[in-house]
Short mmCIF file of C-alpha atoms in Angstrom, two decimals:
data_model
loop_
_atom_site.label_atom_id
_atom_site.label_comp_id
_atom_site.label_asym_id
_atom_site.label_seq_id
_atom_site.Cartn_x
_atom_site.Cartn_y
_atom_site.Cartn_z
CA MET U 1434 75.00 -71.87 6.53
CA SER U 1435 72.11 -72.75 8.49
CA TYR U 1436 69.76 -70.81 10.03
CA THR U 1437 70.18 -71.70 13.60
CA PHE U 1438 74.22 -70.82 12.92
CA THR U 1439 73.32 -67.94 11.58
CA ILE U 1440 71.04 -67.01 14.54
CA VAL U 1441 73.89 -68.10 16.88
CA LEU U 1442 76.54 -66.00 15.30
CA PHE U 1443 74.25 -62.93 15.35
CA SER U 1444 73.29 -63.47 18.78
CA ILE U 1445 77.16 -63.25 19.97
CA THR U 1446 77.40 -59.96 17.95
CA LEU U 1447 75.07 -58.47 20.12
CA VAL U 1448 76.81 -59.31 23.47
CA LEU U 1449 78.60 -55.38 23.35
CA ALA U 1450 75.59 -53.72 22.25
CA LEU U 1451 73.75 -55.44 25.43
CA ALA U 1452 76.55 -55.40 27.96
CA ILE U 1453 76.32 -51.23 28.47
CA ARG U 1454 72.19 -51.80 29.13
CA PHE U 1455 72.55 -54.96 31.45
CA LEU U 1456 75.05 -53.40 33.88
CA ARG U 1457 72.80 -50.74 33.91
CA SER U 1458 69.77 -52.42 34.75
CA LYS U 1459 68.61 -52.56 38.69
CA LYS U 1460 70.14 -55.80 40.48
CA PRO U 1461 66.23 -56.96 42.24
CA LYS U 1462 66.29 -56.86 46.42
CA VAL U 1463 64.51 -60.08 46.16
CA GLN U 1464 65.21 -63.40 44.37
CA VAL U 1465 63.38 -63.92 41.10
CA PRO U 1466 61.84 -66.92 40.63
CA PRO U 1467 63.93 -70.16 40.06
CA GLY U 1468 65.13 -70.86 36.55
CA PRO U 1469 68.05 -72.41 34.31
CA LYS U 1470 71.51 -71.09 34.56
CA GLY U 1471 71.97 -68.78 31.13
CA TRP U 1472 74.65 -67.21 29.36
CA PRO U 1473 76.42 -63.91 30.37
CA ILE U 1474 74.04 -60.99 28.67
CA ILE U 1475 72.12 -63.30 26.16
CA GLY U 1476 70.65 -65.01 28.95
CA ASN U 1477 68.56 -68.72 27.76
CA LEU U 1478 68.15 -66.97 24.35
CA LEU U 1479 70.00 -69.67 22.70
CA ASP U 1480 68.26 -72.34 24.67
CA MET U 1481 64.97 -70.93 23.25
CA ILE U 1482 66.59 -71.09 19.84
CA MET U 1483 68.13 -74.49 19.79
CA ASN U 1484 64.94 -75.89 21.46
CA ARG U 1485 61.89 -75.50 19.36
CA PRO U 1486 58.62 -75.67 20.00
CA THR U 1487 60.08 -73.78 23.14
CA HIS U 1488 56.76 -74.55 25.22
CA LEU U 1489 57.39 -77.76 25.55
CA TRP U 1490 61.01 -76.74 26.22
CA ILE U 1491 59.94 -74.76 28.59
CA HIS U 1492 57.49 -77.25 30.35
CA ARG U 1493 60.67 -79.83 30.64
CA VAL U 1494 62.89 -77.64 32.23
CA MET U 1495 60.11 -76.68 34.69
CA GLU U 1496 59.43 -80.39 35.14
CA ASP U 1497 62.94 -81.12 36.01
CA MET U 1498 63.35 -78.20 38.14
CA GLN U 1499 60.02 -79.37 40.19
CA THR U 1500 58.58 -76.42 40.00
CA GLU U 1501 55.74 -74.36 39.81
CA ILE U 1502 57.12 -70.76 38.49
CA ALA U 1503 60.21 -70.17 36.40
CA CYS U 1504 62.01 -67.32 35.32
CA PHE U 1505 63.54 -67.48 31.77
CA ARG U 1506 65.83 -64.29 31.18
CA PHE U 1507 65.65 -64.04 27.08
CA ALA U 1508 68.64 -61.09 26.91
CA ASN U 1509 67.53 -58.32 28.99
CA VAL U 1510 63.59 -59.45 29.17
CA HIS U 1511 62.44 -61.94 32.10
CA VAL U 1512 60.00 -64.41 31.23
CA ILE U 1513 58.03 -65.68 33.80
CA THR U 1514 55.94 -69.26 33.66
CA VAL U 1515 53.40 -70.44 35.83
CA THR U 1516 51.63 -73.79 35.76
CA SER U 1517 50.21 -73.50 39.79
CA SER U 1518 46.43 -72.34 39.51
CA LYS U 1519 47.20 -70.60 43.02
CA ILE U 1520 49.74 -68.00 41.32
CA ALA U 1521 47.81 -68.04 37.75
CA ARG U 1522 44.77 -66.68 40.08
CA GLU U 1523 47.71 -63.89 42.18
CA VAL U 1524 48.17 -63.23 38.46
CA LEU U 1525 44.72 -62.51 37.14
CA ARG U 1526 43.17 -61.04 40.48
CA ASP U 1527 45.71 -60.17 43.24
CA LYS U 1528 47.99 -58.54 40.55
CA ASP U 1529 45.98 -58.11 37.75
CA GLU U 1530 46.62 -54.62 37.37
CA ALA U 1531 50.03 -54.57 38.22
CA LEU U 1532 50.46 -57.15 35.53
CA ALA U 1533 48.02 -55.73 32.86
CA ASP U 1534 50.10 -54.60 30.29
CA ARG U 1535 50.70 -56.57 27.24
CA ALA U 1536 54.34 -57.80 25.50
CA ASP U 1537 55.68 -55.46 23.11
CA SER U 1538 56.27 -57.37 19.62
CA TYR U 1539 56.37 -56.97 16.15
CA SER U 1540 53.55 -59.26 14.60
CA SER U 1541 51.43 -57.26 17.41
CA ASN U 1542 52.22 -53.93 16.06
CA LEU U 1543 51.54 -54.71 13.22
CA ILE U 1544 48.32 -56.96 13.10
CA SER U 1545 47.00 -54.20 15.86
CA HIS U 1546 48.18 -51.03 13.50
CA GLY U 1547 50.09 -49.93 16.15
CA TYR U 1548 48.22 -50.79 20.00
CA LYS U 1549 45.08 -49.57 18.71
CA ASP U 1550 42.77 -52.24 19.67
CA ILE U 1551 42.22 -54.04 23.00
CA ASN U 1552 44.11 -57.33 22.51
CA PHE U 1553 47.37 -56.49 21.92
CA SER U 1554 47.61 -52.19 23.05
CA PRO U 1555 49.27 -51.67 26.37
CA TYR U 1556 46.63 -50.51 29.79
CA GLY U 1557 45.57 -46.90 29.31
CA GLU U 1558 42.57 -44.74 29.50
CA LYS U 1559 42.06 -46.10 25.56
CA TRP U 1560 42.28 -49.56 26.05
CA LYS U 1561 39.70 -49.04 29.02
CA LEU U 1562 37.58 -47.21 26.43
CA MET U 1563 37.40 -49.75 24.28
CA LYS U 1564 37.07 -52.55 26.63
CA LYS U 1565 34.20 -50.80 28.23
CA VAL U 1566 32.71 -50.10 24.79
CA MET U 1567 33.33 -54.30 23.85
CA ALA U 1568 31.48 -54.77 27.17
CA THR U 1569 28.61 -52.93 27.36
CA LYS U 1570 27.80 -52.44 23.61
CA LEU U 1571 29.01 -55.25 21.56
CA MET U 1572 29.29 -58.25 24.21
CA SER U 1573 25.91 -56.87 25.87
CA PRO U 1574 22.90 -59.46 26.82
CA THR U 1575 21.08 -56.96 24.22
CA THR U 1576 23.13 -57.40 21.46
CA LEU U 1577 23.59 -61.14 21.96
CA ASN U 1578 19.72 -61.09 21.77
CA LYS U 1579 19.88 -59.14 19.34
CA THR U 1580 22.29 -62.21 17.27
CA LEU U 1581 20.70 -64.90 18.39
CA GLY U 1582 19.08 -64.99 14.54
CA ASP U 1583 22.09 -65.04 13.10
CA ARG U 1584 23.98 -67.64 15.14
CA THR U 1585 20.73 -70.07 14.75
CA LEU U 1586 20.83 -69.43 11.40
CA GLU U 1587 24.53 -70.72 11.02
CA ALA U 1588 23.57 -73.52 13.19
CA ASP U 1589 21.23 -74.45 10.65
CA ASN U 1590 23.27 -74.00 8.06
CA ILE U 1591 26.18 -76.24 9.58
CA VAL U 1592 24.14 -79.12 9.54
CA THR U 1593 22.91 -78.97 6.21
CA TYR U 1594 26.45 -78.30 5.27
CA VAL U 1595 27.06 -81.77 6.77
CA PHE U 1596 23.87 -83.78 5.68
CA ASN U 1597 24.42 -82.91 2.21
CA LEU U 1598 28.34 -84.11 2.43
CA CYS U 1599 26.71 -87.33 3.93
CA GLY U 1600 24.49 -87.73 0.93
CA LEU U 1601 27.44 -87.70 -1.83
CA GLY U 1602 27.12 -91.27 -3.19
CA SER U 1603 27.50 -94.24 -1.53
CA LYS U 1604 31.40 -94.51 -1.33
CA MET U 1605 31.34 -91.25 1.01
CA LYS U 1606 34.50 -89.69 1.57
CA PRO U 1607 34.90 -88.92 5.76
CA ILE U 1608 34.15 -85.89 6.66
CA ASN U 1609 36.74 -82.73 8.05
CA VAL U 1610 35.25 -82.28 10.87
CA ARG U 1611 37.71 -79.16 11.32
CA ASP U 1612 36.93 -77.42 8.17
CA VAL U 1613 33.09 -78.40 9.19
CA ALA U 1614 34.15 -76.08 12.79
CA LEU U 1615 35.47 -73.15 10.64
CA THR U 1616 32.84 -72.91 8.13
CA TYR U 1617 30.59 -72.69 10.88
CA CYS U 1618 33.03 -70.38 13.18
CA HIS U 1619 33.71 -67.84 10.37
CA ALA U 1620 30.12 -67.73 9.06
CA VAL U 1621 28.80 -66.50 12.30
CA MET U 1622 31.55 -64.59 13.16
CA MET U 1623 31.21 -62.56 9.62
CA ARG U 1624 27.38 -62.55 9.93
CA MET U 1625 27.68 -60.42 13.59
CA MET U 1626 30.38 -58.28 12.31
CA PHE U 1627 29.67 -57.32 9.17
CA GLY U 1628 26.20 -58.39 8.42
CA GLN U 1629 27.03 -61.10 5.36
CA ARG U 1630 28.49 -64.55 5.18
CA HIS U 1631 30.82 -63.39 2.37
CA PHE U 1632 33.23 -61.34 0.60
CA ASP U 1633 32.23 -62.41 -2.85
CA GLU U 1634 30.28 -64.73 -4.55
CA PRO U 1635 28.38 -66.88 -1.90
CA THR U 1636 28.74 -70.66 -2.31
CA GLU U 1637 26.09 -73.23 -3.49
CA ASP U 1638 27.04 -75.95 -1.03
CA GLY U 1639 27.15 -73.76 2.26
CA GLY U 1640 31.17 -74.56 2.89
CA LEU U 1641 33.61 -71.77 2.77
CA GLY U 1642 34.41 -69.54 -0.55
CA PRO U 1643 38.18 -69.34 -1.41
CA LYS U 1644 38.17 -66.12 -0.15
CA GLU U 1645 36.80 -67.20 3.09
CA ARG U 1646 39.53 -69.75 3.22
CA GLU U 1647 42.33 -67.69 2.56
CA HIS U 1648 41.11 -65.51 5.32
CA LEU U 1649 40.62 -68.22 7.83
CA ASP U 1650 44.21 -69.50 6.75
CA ALA U 1651 45.65 -65.69 7.37
CA ILE U 1652 44.57 -65.43 10.75
CA TYR U 1653 45.82 -68.28 11.84
CA ARG U 1654 49.18 -68.43 10.10
CA SER U 1655 49.04 -64.20 12.44
CA LEU U 1656 48.44 -65.92 15.27
CA ASP U 1657 51.02 -68.82 14.96
CA CYS U 1658 53.58 -65.48 14.53
CA PHE U 1659 52.24 -63.84 17.71
CA PHE U 1660 52.56 -67.13 20.20
CA SER U 1661 55.87 -67.73 18.56
CA PHE U 1662 59.04 -67.18 20.98
CA LYS U 1663 60.77 -65.29 18.99
CA VAL U 1664 64.06 -63.59 19.06
CA THR U 1665 62.93 -60.26 17.69
CA ASN U 1666 60.45 -60.36 20.93
CA TYR U 1667 63.21 -59.82 23.04
CA ILE U 1668 65.74 -57.47 21.12
CA PRO U 1669 63.84 -54.72 19.75
CA PHE U 1670 66.56 -53.17 17.76
CA LEU U 1671 66.69 -56.25 15.50
CA ARG U 1672 62.76 -55.71 14.01
CA GLY U 1673 62.87 -54.70 10.28
CA TRP U 1674 65.27 -57.48 9.21
CA ASN U 1675 63.27 -60.49 9.09
CA ILE U 1676 65.86 -62.52 11.18
CA ASP U 1677 63.83 -64.98 11.92
CA ALA U 1678 61.59 -65.11 9.03
CA GLU U 1679 58.39 -64.24 10.80
CA GLU U 1680 58.63 -60.93 9.70
CA ALA U 1681 57.77 -60.84 6.07
CA GLU U 1682 55.02 -63.62 6.93
CA VAL U 1683 53.17 -61.47 9.14
CA ARG U 1684 53.22 -58.40 6.96
CA GLU U 1685 51.41 -60.87 4.53
CA THR U 1686 48.92 -62.04 7.12
CA VAL U 1687 47.43 -58.65 7.98
CA ASP U 1688 47.90 -57.29 4.27
CA PHE U 1689 45.44 -59.95 3.38
CA ILE U 1690 43.54 -59.56 6.44
CA ASN U 1691 43.09 -55.88 5.50
CA ARG U 1692 42.22 -56.42 1.90
CA CYS U 1693 39.09 -58.26 2.64
CA ASN U 1694 37.97 -56.51 5.43
CA ASP U 1695 38.98 -52.89 4.53
CA PRO U 1696 36.47 -52.12 1.99
CA ILE U 1697 33.47 -53.30 4.03
CA ILE U 1698 34.83 -50.95 6.75
CA HIS U 1699 35.23 -48.09 4.62
CA GLU U 1700 31.55 -48.49 3.04
CA ARG U 1701 29.98 -48.43 6.16
CA MET U 1702 31.91 -45.44 7.74
CA GLN U 1703 30.27 -43.64 4.38
CA LEU U 1704 27.18 -44.81 5.01
CA TRP U 1705 27.23 -43.90 8.29
CA ARG U 1706 29.15 -40.57 8.06
CA ASN U 1707 27.12 -39.39 4.38
CA GLU U 1708 23.85 -37.47 4.96
CA GLY U 1709 21.03 -39.87 4.78
CA GLY U 1710 22.81 -42.81 4.89
CA LYS U 1711 22.48 -45.57 7.73
CA GLU U 1712 20.63 -44.98 10.75
CA THR U 1713 19.92 -48.39 12.29
CA GLU U 1714 22.33 -50.71 13.97
CA GLU U 1715 22.71 -54.72 11.99
CA ASP U 1716 25.63 -55.61 13.08
CA TRP U 1717 29.39 -55.12 15.30
CA LEU U 1718 30.62 -52.87 12.33
CA ASP U 1719 27.31 -50.42 12.74
CA THR U 1720 27.97 -50.22 15.95
CA LEU U 1721 31.34 -49.21 16.10
CA VAL U 1722 31.04 -46.83 13.10
CA ALA U 1723 28.38 -45.62 14.60
CA LEU U 1724 29.48 -44.86 18.14
CA LYS U 1725 30.57 -40.86 19.38
CA ASP U 1726 32.20 -39.16 21.68
CA ASP U 1727 30.96 -36.22 23.82
CA GLN U 1728 31.56 -33.60 21.52
CA GLY U 1729 29.23 -35.57 18.76
CA MET U 1730 32.39 -36.69 16.76
CA PRO U 1731 33.21 -40.37 15.71
CA LEU U 1732 34.30 -42.22 18.78
CA PHE U 1733 36.62 -44.21 16.78
CA THR U 1734 39.33 -43.30 14.26
CA TYR U 1735 39.46 -45.90 11.07
CA ASP U 1736 42.38 -47.83 12.16
CA GLU U 1737 41.10 -48.24 15.56
CA ILE U 1738 37.82 -49.81 13.56
CA ARG U 1739 40.22 -51.84 11.24
CA ALA U 1740 42.17 -53.57 14.55
CA GLN U 1741 38.51 -53.99 16.55
CA CYS U 1742 37.56 -56.27 13.57
CA LYS U 1743 41.09 -57.76 13.48
CA ASP U 1744 40.89 -58.38 17.14
CA ILE U 1745 37.29 -60.00 16.50
CA ASN U 1746 38.97 -62.26 14.24
CA VAL U 1747 41.04 -63.89 15.90
CA GLY U 1748 39.10 -64.16 19.19
CA ILE U 1749 36.17 -65.70 18.12
CA ILE U 1750 37.33 -68.87 15.79
CA ASP U 1751 40.33 -70.60 17.41
CA ASN U 1752 38.83 -71.85 20.21
CA THR U 1753 35.82 -73.30 19.36
CA MET U 1754 36.99 -75.14 16.50
CA ASN U 1755 39.94 -76.35 18.69
CA ASN U 1756 37.69 -77.57 21.31
CA VAL U 1757 34.89 -78.83 19.09
CA GLU U 1758 37.49 -81.43 16.75
CA TRP U 1759 39.28 -82.48 19.93
CA THR U 1760 36.18 -83.02 21.81
CA ILE U 1761 34.49 -85.30 18.83
CA ALA U 1762 38.24 -86.99 18.82
CA GLU U 1763 38.01 -87.96 21.40
CA MET U 1764 34.48 -89.26 21.84
CA LEU U 1765 35.60 -91.28 19.11
CA ASN U 1766 38.10 -93.00 20.81
CA HIS U 1767 35.84 -93.58 23.92
CA PRO U 1768 32.18 -94.57 22.16
CA GLU U 1769 30.64 -94.80 25.76
CA ILE U 1770 30.89 -90.82 26.58
CA LEU U 1771 29.95 -90.44 22.98
CA GLU U 1772 26.34 -92.50 23.45
CA LYS U 1773 26.04 -90.68 26.73
CA ALA U 1774 26.81 -86.98 25.21
CA THR U 1775 24.09 -88.55 22.84
CA ASN U 1776 21.08 -89.77 24.86
CA GLU U 1777 21.51 -86.46 26.63
CA LEU U 1778 20.04 -84.48 23.72
CA ASP U 1779 17.46 -87.10 22.72
CA MET U 1780 16.17 -86.91 26.11
CA VAL U 1781 16.72 -82.98 26.64
CA VAL U 1782 15.87 -81.62 23.15
CA GLY U 1783 14.43 -85.08 21.24
CA LYS U 1784 14.79 -85.59 18.15
CA ASP U 1785 11.86 -84.04 16.41
CA ARG U 1786 13.26 -80.54 16.74
CA LEU U 1787 17.28 -79.09 16.49
CA VAL U 1788 18.86 -78.35 19.35
CA GLN U 1789 19.07 -74.21 20.52
CA GLU U 1790 20.28 -71.81 22.42
CA SER U 1791 17.53 -71.88 24.91
CA ASP U 1792 18.16 -75.48 25.38
CA ILE U 1793 21.83 -74.98 26.59
CA PRO U 1794 21.45 -75.20 30.65
CA GLN U 1795 20.31 -78.28 30.74
CA LEU U 1796 23.28 -79.72 28.95
CA ASN U 1797 24.94 -80.82 31.93
CA TYR U 1798 27.07 -83.86 29.93
CA ILE U 1799 27.74 -81.79 26.73
CA LYS U 1800 28.95 -78.92 28.78
CA ALA U 1801 31.22 -81.30 30.68
CA CYS U 1802 32.48 -82.88 27.66
CA ILE U 1803 33.87 -79.25 26.46
CA ARG U 1804 35.30 -78.04 29.66
CA GLU U 1805 37.15 -81.58 29.90
CA SER U 1806 38.69 -81.45 26.65
CA PHE U 1807 39.46 -77.14 27.36
CA ARG U 1808 41.33 -79.02 30.28
CA LEU U 1809 43.58 -81.39 28.07
CA HIS U 1810 43.76 -79.54 24.96
CA PRO U 1811 44.13 -75.55 24.51
CA ALA U 1812 44.33 -74.25 21.23
CA ASN U 1813 47.84 -72.36 22.86
CA ALA U 1814 49.85 -73.78 25.51
CA PHE U 1815 50.38 -69.96 27.16
CA LEU U 1816 47.58 -67.76 27.48
CA PRO U 1817 48.71 -64.19 25.81
CA PRO U 1818 51.87 -62.84 27.57
CA HIS U 1819 50.88 -59.87 30.17
CA GLY U 1820 53.41 -57.80 30.99
CA ALA U 1821 54.32 -55.91 34.39
CA ARG U 1822 53.82 -52.23 34.48
CA GLU U 1823 55.73 -52.18 37.98
CA ASP U 1824 58.11 -54.20 39.87
CA THR U 1825 56.13 -56.32 42.01
CA THR U 1826 56.42 -59.84 43.33
CA LEU U 1827 54.25 -63.42 42.65
CA ALA U 1828 54.43 -66.23 45.04
CA GLY U 1829 57.27 -64.41 47.17
CA TYR U 1830 59.27 -63.68 44.57
CA PHE U 1831 59.92 -60.28 42.55
CA VAL U 1832 59.24 -59.56 39.25
CA PRO U 1833 61.03 -56.90 37.89
CA LYS U 1834 59.39 -54.18 35.68
CA GLY U 1835 58.85 -55.09 32.40
CA SER U 1836 58.85 -59.25 32.52
CA HIS U 1837 56.44 -61.20 30.79
CA ILE U 1838 54.24 -63.42 32.57
CA LEU U 1839 52.87 -66.37 30.88
CA VAL U 1840 50.38 -68.57 32.36
CA SER U 1841 50.25 -72.01 31.46
CA ARG U 1842 47.02 -73.30 29.40
CA LEU U 1843 48.64 -76.83 29.41
CA GLY U 1844 50.59 -77.01 33.01
CA LEU U 1845 47.22 -76.27 34.48
CA GLY U 1846 45.05 -78.04 33.00
CA ARG U 1847 47.48 -81.20 33.39
CA ASN U 1848 49.11 -80.18 36.77
CA PRO U 1849 48.71 -83.93 38.81
CA THR U 1850 48.54 -81.76 42.37
CA ILE U 1851 45.54 -80.23 40.83
CA TRP U 1852 43.75 -83.09 38.60
CA ASP U 1853 43.75 -86.73 39.42
CA GLU U 1854 44.78 -89.24 36.31
CA PRO U 1855 45.51 -85.37 34.74
CA ASP U 1856 46.02 -87.20 30.78
CA ALA U 1857 42.57 -88.95 31.17
CA PHE U 1858 39.06 -87.97 29.24
CA LYS U 1859 37.08 -88.17 31.99
CA PRO U 1860 33.68 -85.61 31.67
CA GLU U 1861 32.49 -86.75 34.72
CA ARG U 1862 34.79 -84.91 36.99
CA HIS U 1863 33.13 -81.69 35.73
CA LEU U 1864 29.70 -82.90 36.85
CA ASP U 1865 31.12 -83.72 40.02
CA ASP U 1866 32.18 -80.02 40.60
CA TYR U 1867 28.33 -78.71 39.56
CA THR U 1868 26.59 -81.57 41.57
CA LYS U 1869 25.09 -78.69 44.58
CA ASP U 1870 25.03 -75.76 42.01
CA SER U 1871 21.50 -75.13 40.72
CA MET U 1872 23.18 -73.22 37.89
CA GLY U 1873 24.33 -76.80 36.48
CA VAL U 1874 27.65 -77.30 34.81
CA THR U 1875 29.30 -73.69 32.84
CA LEU U 1876 31.90 -72.86 30.86
CA MET U 1877 33.42 -70.26 33.42
CA GLU U 1878 36.71 -71.72 35.70
CA PRO U 1879 37.22 -68.63 38.19
CA GLU U 1880 39.80 -70.59 40.15
CA MET U 1881 41.97 -70.93 37.38
CA ARG U 1882 42.51 -74.95 37.76
CA PHE U 1883 42.79 -74.66 33.64
CA VAL U 1884 42.02 -72.00 31.65
CA ILE U 1885 38.85 -71.59 29.24
CA PHE U 1886 38.76 -68.07 28.60
CA SER U 1887 40.85 -66.60 31.49
CA THR U 1888 39.97 -64.01 33.45
CA GLY U 1889 40.69 -60.36 34.66
CA ARG U 1890 41.52 -56.92 32.88
CA ARG U 1891 42.64 -58.84 30.25
CA GLY U 1892 40.45 -61.47 30.21
CA CYS U 1893 38.08 -62.60 27.30
CA PRO U 1894 35.71 -59.81 26.44
CA GLY U 1895 33.22 -62.05 24.91
CA PRO U 1896 32.58 -65.44 27.27
CA LYS U 1897 29.16 -65.92 26.66
CA ILE U 1898 29.41 -65.99 22.21
CA GLY U 1899 32.35 -68.25 23.08
CA ALA U 1900 30.43 -70.41 25.44
CA SER U 1901 27.13 -70.46 23.29
CA MET U 1902 28.54 -70.87 19.84
CA THR U 1903 31.20 -74.15 21.32
CA ILE U 1904 28.49 -75.73 22.84
CA MET U 1905 25.35 -75.16 19.81
CA LEU U 1906 28.20 -76.41 17.68
CA LEU U 1907 28.84 -79.44 18.93
CA ALA U 1908 25.82 -80.11 20.58
CA ARG U 1909 24.40 -79.81 16.57
CA LEU U 1910 26.84 -82.49 15.10
CA LEU U 1911 26.30 -84.94 17.72
CA GLN U 1912 22.24 -84.57 17.75
CA GLY U 1913 22.40 -84.15 13.63
CA PHE U 1914 24.80 -87.01 13.32
CA LYS U 1915 26.34 -90.60 14.11
CA TRP U 1916 29.75 -90.38 14.13
CA SER U 1917 32.34 -93.28 13.81
CA PRO U 1918 36.40 -93.45 13.45
CA PRO U 1919 36.79 -93.25 8.99
CA ASN U 1920 37.40 -96.57 7.19
CA GLY U 1921 37.03 -99.09 9.69
CA ALA U 1922 39.73 -97.68 12.08
CA SER U 1923 38.99 -98.06 15.82
CA GLN U 1924 40.87 -95.38 17.08
CA VAL U 1925 41.53 -91.89 15.72
CA GLU U 1926 45.37 -90.48 16.42
CA LEU U 1927 45.36 -88.14 18.91
CA ILE U 1928 48.48 -85.87 17.97
CA ALA U 1929 48.87 -82.45 18.99
CA ALA U 1930 50.71 -79.86 16.34
CA ASP U 1931 54.30 -78.26 17.52
CA SER U 1932 53.78 -74.37 16.43
CA ASN U 1933 50.10 -74.48 18.06
CA LEU U 1934 48.07 -77.22 19.98
CA PHE U 1935 45.58 -77.80 17.35
CA MET U 1936 45.18 -81.89 16.44
CA ALA U 1937 48.41 -82.32 14.04
CA LYS U 1938 46.06 -83.34 11.13
CA PRO U 1939 42.54 -82.17 10.87
CA LEU U 1940 40.15 -84.91 12.34
CA LEU U 1941 38.42 -87.16 9.29
CA ALA U 1942 35.53 -89.07 10.83
CA SER U 1943 32.30 -91.15 9.13
CA ALA U 1944 29.15 -89.39 9.67
CA LYS U 1945 25.81 -90.77 9.42
CA PRO U 1946 22.52 -88.39 9.37
CA ARG U 1947 20.25 -89.27 12.45
CA LEU U 1948 17.19 -87.69 12.06
CA VAL U 1949 14.40 -87.42 9.33
CA PRO U 1950 15.57 -85.66 6.17
CA GLY U 1951 12.95 -82.63 7.22
CA LEU U 1952 14.67 -81.67 10.01
CA TYR U 1953 17.76 -79.98 8.15
CA PRO U 1954 16.92 -77.00 6.97
CA LYS U 1955 17.79 -75.60 3.45
CA ILE U 1956 21.45 -73.55 3.08
CA GLN U 1957 20.35 -70.30 3.60
CA ILE U 1958 22.89 -68.05 2.18
#
């Protein structure tokens, strides 16, 4: 019996169980947003199952209906999707508090240790405390300045890592740009969070070790589970049966992340909470462990610290990796853009020193290229779902309490009513936006014409660190190397994956050093 047919049969058996709840639900006084016609009781659930990847089906339905806000009913849950910048601002600004919850799911509950984190937990006093700690402690200007040395060290390491790859014999293999980006992102995350680059033994070449690669793989697999449209997201009493083959996978990934993180967290808590132990905060984990409440007791429990560490694992890696890989791929297909970006680096920084974070304000064309990649190639089709805490309205339509609101990153970034030639890679469009701004190009987008770090209560708590890492990685790779398509090819194939919007295949490219050898530092483990 096929998987799809099993799900169909199983869904039909739910009709009687759901009927009572459905009939008791309040009928909206105002019309919900337009959407496809659904079946009694189960709504559009079968359509969701039969049309994978679901995000493409949702956008296709909205395009056919010529609407920028739509309502899909998956069992008893209204899932409202938005592709309009005006309505997105209403979601994330005007109705921010009313829509500040998160959608409940098996994977988010497991990843967050029962909603003890900032990303997945419901809106409330505990969440507000964690958000405040994240903003005023971990992501404060003081802390970010303190960790500048860690980020610079890994920016040095990554150019040397690529330099070493370039010099391995006369027949050099193309360089895996995704692997390079992940190496940098993971190393920066580890240094700032745990104060160390590796879980076990360091690698000699500066790359990722086996455990780090498994750690990254587990992070991405758990992310895919969170952003998936699964039956159990909308019918909670089915959780625990592994009917869509996701639950076993997310348990496996979370268990592996725990096996990597937990020994470090446990050891650090013992150091801080034993007399004569640690007294100086050196990384983010120190800060989380050392914080006290008004009675002088530890502010966070063990599980809350574990959950916050997972948030950092997830939040600091995917956007930077995805953006830099797509940006270099687009540049390889547009050599004039690649040349212009490289020339900017030569003019602002020169070729006798490596680019630093202090140079970022002057790298406006580099930032314009990054903005254009965020617009065209977000890491996922939607922002994490917002949950309606109360009955409200959007664009004049009724939004019932408990609805899931999905702002489409893909729909905003490629909306033809917002962007001229929406499918074209044109960094110059972002320079035009900032010609009168003395601050130059930034990676903020308050008008929600596309999404970089989101905004509002549920916005990314660390946009500054995310922006700095992305700009520095791209700038170092362009300054340090001359890039070209591999094996004499003239173009790179630009195809997105189905489960997320990463490149379907890791980008392979040829690289040649363009600086004198002495500028590439030794790897610092």
